[in-house]
Amino acid sequence: MYKPAITGTGVFTPENVITNAELVTAFNAYADLFNSENAAAIAAGEVEAKEHSSEDFIVKASGIEQRYVIDKTGVLDPRVMHPLFPQRADDEPSLMAEMGLDAARQALAAAGKDAGGVDLVICAASNMERAYPAVAIEIQQLLGCGGFAFDMNVACSSATFGIQAAADMLRAGSIRSALVINPEICSAHLEWRDRYCHFIFGDVATATLIERTDDAQGPYFEIRSTRCATEFSNNIRNNNGYLRRSRPAGMADRRDMQFMQNGRKVFKEVLPMVSEHIAAHLSDEGVGADALKRLWLHQANKTMNDFIGRKVLGRTPEPGEQPNILQDYANTSSAGSIIAFSKYSDDLQDGDTGLICSFGAGYSVGSVLVQRHG
Ligand code: CO8
């Protein structure tokens, strides 16, 4: 059986930043506009007035300080409040493919490899730009890879579930090298008019190159094992989908066609699920928490990560043991733990062990136990 390894990663970061200050200014202008346009209905008790958002709340509740987005003009325009992406012709690269391609090229460069050796491309993300053809096949063609490609969606756990699928195929010998690519255009999915969640998400794309340990040209992270789990929950949900046209008229801008969550419940239910999942994975692998040099966690909420770090390690993590990137990127769904891994893994030493872990809608939890070589 072949041994799989992560030999390179890449992160595409959009140029535009939206700070909490800019975000709150735009939201409050939208709320004021809404309240003045609906003043009579609000006075009659028929419509609820919109409350202002606050920077202090956002940082305290989530740890998020800013987010990167592909388009900020639409998001910050109180009369628009969503990104604006011009329609592309069918013979132009799609937006997801373009972002994914950039991240994939960075991952290949980090590993010193050409795309020609890759024989599987998985585009694993929370949303797909279209139903078909698969974005992964478009990326496969743009990169010049051989083999095959497919899209998959397990929301925030798309990257770790994709890594498990690729690692298993590589072990079995059906592939030799895979790119797991996570282009997340979360800005198009977020309801920027909802103060309870308007601060949560940002855009990014990540890519992870998985090869046989024997094929690695430089230092690599052997994938010792992976573990995925799901448990159905409606607490993070989006009802958008291809049946939209078949619903009664007037559904296009319905609230449930964007991201919805019961944040408190998610917090309460996902925390024990993740902590127990990691503990069981480590125990089955005979890895004690003291042997774990780093945790690269899903990037949704700082308090949540602090809690999981303490629970898994049995103590408060030392600085750098559980790096967060959410203060800069916000929640980027499946890409978050891979950004953290990509930016905070180079300093590990030969033999060091770490764990990548995602969690989110589904519910879903995915963990990838890795060991540094070289
Ligand atoms: N400004 C000021 N005050 C506010 C704001 C705001 N923007 N929003 C809420 N408040 C107020 C409320 O009115 C409330 O006041 P009161 O107590 O008087 O009623 C108070 O603040 C508390 O409100 P909440 O209970 O909503 O606040 P929380 O403390 O629960 O914090 C969080 C909200 C930050 C959302 C928190 O619940 C959280 O992070 N929960 C976990 C969420 C999580 O991890 N979700 C998983 C994310 S899903 C995912 O990662 C992938 C999803 C699928 C893919 C999506 C791709 C785009």
mmCIF file of C-alpha atoms and ligand atoms in Angstrom, residues 51-55 57-58 61-62 126-127 155-156 184-187 189-190 194-201 236 259 261-267 270 298-301 304 331-334 359-361, ligand 1:
data_model
loop_
_atom_site.group_PDB
_atom_site.id
_atom_site.type_symbol
_atom_site.label_atom_id
_atom_site.label_comp_id
_atom_site.label_asym_id
_atom_site.label_seq_id
_atom_site.Cartn_x
_atom_site.Cartn_y
_atom_site.Cartn_z
ATOM 1 C CA GLU A 51 -30.887 47.647 14.787
ATOM 2 C CA HIS A 52 -27.342 48.872 14.227
ATOM 3 C CA SER A 53 -24.377 46.514 14.187
ATOM 4 C CA SER A 54 -21.258 47.105 16.259
ATOM 5 C CA GLU A 55 -17.517 46.514 15.793
ATOM 6 C CA PHE A 57 -19.694 42.971 19.289
ATOM 7 C CA ILE A 58 -18.150 41.415 16.205
ATOM 8 C CA ALA A 61 -18.353 37.389 19.693
ATOM 9 C CA SER A 62 -16.184 36.007 16.889
ATOM 10 C CA SER A 126 -19.535 24.813 0.207
ATOM 11 C CA ASN A 127 -21.125 26.137 -2.975
ATOM 12 C CA ALA A 155 -19.803 22.595 3.507
ATOM 13 C CA CYS A 156 -17.064 23.560 5.978
ATOM 14 C CA GLU A 184 -14.921 29.554 -1.366
ATOM 15 C CA ILE A 185 -16.880 32.597 -2.577
ATOM 16 C CA CYS A 186 -18.643 32.941 0.753
ATOM 17 C CA SER A 187 -19.539 36.593 0.064
ATOM 18 C CA HIS A 189 -23.758 33.147 0.004
ATOM 19 C CA LEU A 190 -23.787 35.430 3.023
ATOM 20 C CA ASP A 194 -28.556 40.335 8.657
ATOM 21 C CA ARG A 195 -26.690 41.831 11.632
ATOM 22 C CA TYR A 196 -26.532 38.409 13.345
ATOM 23 C CA CYS A 197 -24.281 37.008 10.657
ATOM 24 C CA HIS A 198 -23.134 39.783 8.271
ATOM 25 C CA PHE A 199 -19.591 39.731 9.719
ATOM 26 C CA ILE A 200 -18.968 35.993 9.514
ATOM 27 C CA PHE A 201 -17.568 35.130 6.065
ATOM 28 C CA ILE A 236 -26.754 25.685 9.609
ATOM 29 C CA PHE A 259 -26.728 31.269 4.793
ATOM 30 C CA GLN A 261 -27.668 29.540 11.297
ATOM 31 C CA ASN A 262 -28.695 29.202 14.884
ATOM 32 C CA GLY A 263 -25.248 30.278 16.090
ATOM 33 C CA ARG A 264 -25.750 29.556 19.787
ATOM 34 C CA LYS A 265 -26.986 26.010 19.118
ATOM 35 C CA VAL A 266 -24.156 25.359 16.670
ATOM 36 C CA PHE A 267 -21.712 26.493 19.307
ATOM 37 C CA VAL A 270 -20.583 21.210 17.643
ATOM 38 C CA HIS A 298 -11.645 25.231 11.272
ATOM 39 C CA GLN A 299 -11.773 29.020 11.448
ATOM 40 C CA ALA A 300 -15.281 30.052 12.488
ATOM 41 C CA ASN A 301 -14.991 31.495 15.960
ATOM 42 C CA MET A 304 -14.782 27.972 19.893
ATOM 43 C CA ASN A 331 -14.734 32.241 8.261
ATOM 44 C CA THR A 332 -13.790 30.939 4.819
ATOM 45 C CA SER A 333 -15.699 27.691 5.242
ATOM 46 C CA SER A 334 -13.699 24.639 4.085
ATOM 47 C CA PHE A 359 -16.335 21.256 11.406
ATOM 48 C CA GLY A 360 -19.550 22.888 10.322
ATOM 49 C CA ALA A 361 -22.784 22.445 8.428
HETATM 50 N N1 CO8 B 1 -23.906 43.924 16.478
HETATM 51 C C1 CO8 B 1 -24.315 44.197 17.718
HETATM 52 N N2 CO8 B 1 -25.046 43.338 18.472
HETATM 53 C C2 CO8 B 1 -25.388 42.171 17.902
HETATM 54 C C3 CO8 B 1 -25.017 41.822 16.593
HETATM 55 C C4 CO8 B 1 -24.246 42.759 15.862
HETATM 56 N N3 CO8 B 1 -23.819 42.521 14.616
HETATM 57 N N4 CO8 B 1 -25.496 40.596 16.293
HETATM 58 C C5 CO8 B 1 -26.158 40.177 17.390
HETATM 59 N N5 CO8 B 1 -26.102 41.125 18.361
HETATM 60 C C6 CO8 B 1 -26.700 41.074 19.698
HETATM 61 C C7 CO8 B 1 -28.007 40.319 19.689
HETATM 62 O O1 CO8 B 1 -29.079 41.196 19.439
HETATM 63 C C8 CO8 B 1 -28.040 39.721 21.067
HETATM 64 O O2 CO8 B 1 -28.543 40.690 21.959
HETATM 65 P P1 CO8 B 1 -29.582 40.268 23.101
HETATM 66 O O3 CO8 B 1 -28.834 39.291 23.970
HETATM 67 O O4 CO8 B 1 -29.900 41.573 23.770
HETATM 68 O O5 CO8 B 1 -30.714 39.627 22.389
HETATM 69 C C9 CO8 B 1 -26.585 39.502 21.456
HETATM 70 O O6 CO8 B 1 -25.826 40.334 20.552
HETATM 71 C C10 CO8 B 1 -26.157 38.052 21.303
HETATM 72 O O7 CO8 B 1 -26.510 37.568 19.988
HETATM 73 P P2 CO8 B 1 -26.152 36.098 19.515
HETATM 74 O O8 CO8 B 1 -26.721 35.136 20.517
HETATM 75 O O9 CO8 B 1 -26.496 35.906 18.090
HETATM 76 O O10 CO8 B 1 -24.562 36.152 19.618
HETATM 77 P P3 CO8 B 1 -23.535 35.028 19.960
HETATM 78 O O11 CO8 B 1 -22.831 35.410 21.173
HETATM 79 O O12 CO8 B 1 -24.119 33.659 19.856
HETATM 80 O O13 CO8 B 1 -22.497 35.191 18.748
HETATM 81 C C11 CO8 B 1 -21.934 34.069 16.682
HETATM 82 C C12 CO8 B 1 -22.903 34.993 17.407
HETATM 83 C C13 CO8 B 1 -20.605 34.796 16.562
HETATM 84 C C14 CO8 B 1 -22.505 33.772 15.319
HETATM 85 C C15 CO8 B 1 -21.746 32.796 17.498
HETATM 86 O O14 CO8 B 1 -22.972 32.230 17.828
HETATM 87 C C16 CO8 B 1 -20.957 31.741 16.758
HETATM 88 O O15 CO8 B 1 -19.862 31.958 16.268
HETATM 89 N N6 CO8 B 1 -21.494 30.526 16.751
HETATM 90 C C17 CO8 B 1 -20.837 29.391 16.096
HETATM 91 C C18 CO8 B 1 -21.071 29.556 14.705
HETATM 92 C C19 CO8 B 1 -20.361 28.557 13.880
HETATM 93 O O16 CO8 B 1 -19.303 28.074 14.164
HETATM 94 N N7 CO8 B 1 -21.003 28.300 12.826
HETATM 95 C C20 CO8 B 1 -20.434 27.451 11.903
HETATM 96 C C21 CO8 B 1 -20.273 28.270 10.789
HETATM 97 S S1 CO8 B 1 -20.857 27.444 9.473
HETATM 98 C C22 CO8 B 1 -19.548 27.186 8.605
HETATM 99 O O17 CO8 B 1 -18.446 27.427 9.063
HETATM 100 C C23 CO8 B 1 -19.823 26.757 7.207
HETATM 101 C C24 CO8 B 1 -21.228 26.965 6.842
HETATM 102 C C25 CO8 B 1 -21.571 26.413 5.552
HETATM 103 C C26 CO8 B 1 -20.874 27.061 4.453
HETATM 104 C C27 CO8 B 1 -21.041 28.503 4.305
HETATM 105 C C28 CO8 B 1 -20.226 28.977 3.151
HETATM 106 C C29 CO8 B 1 -20.400 30.426 2.868
#
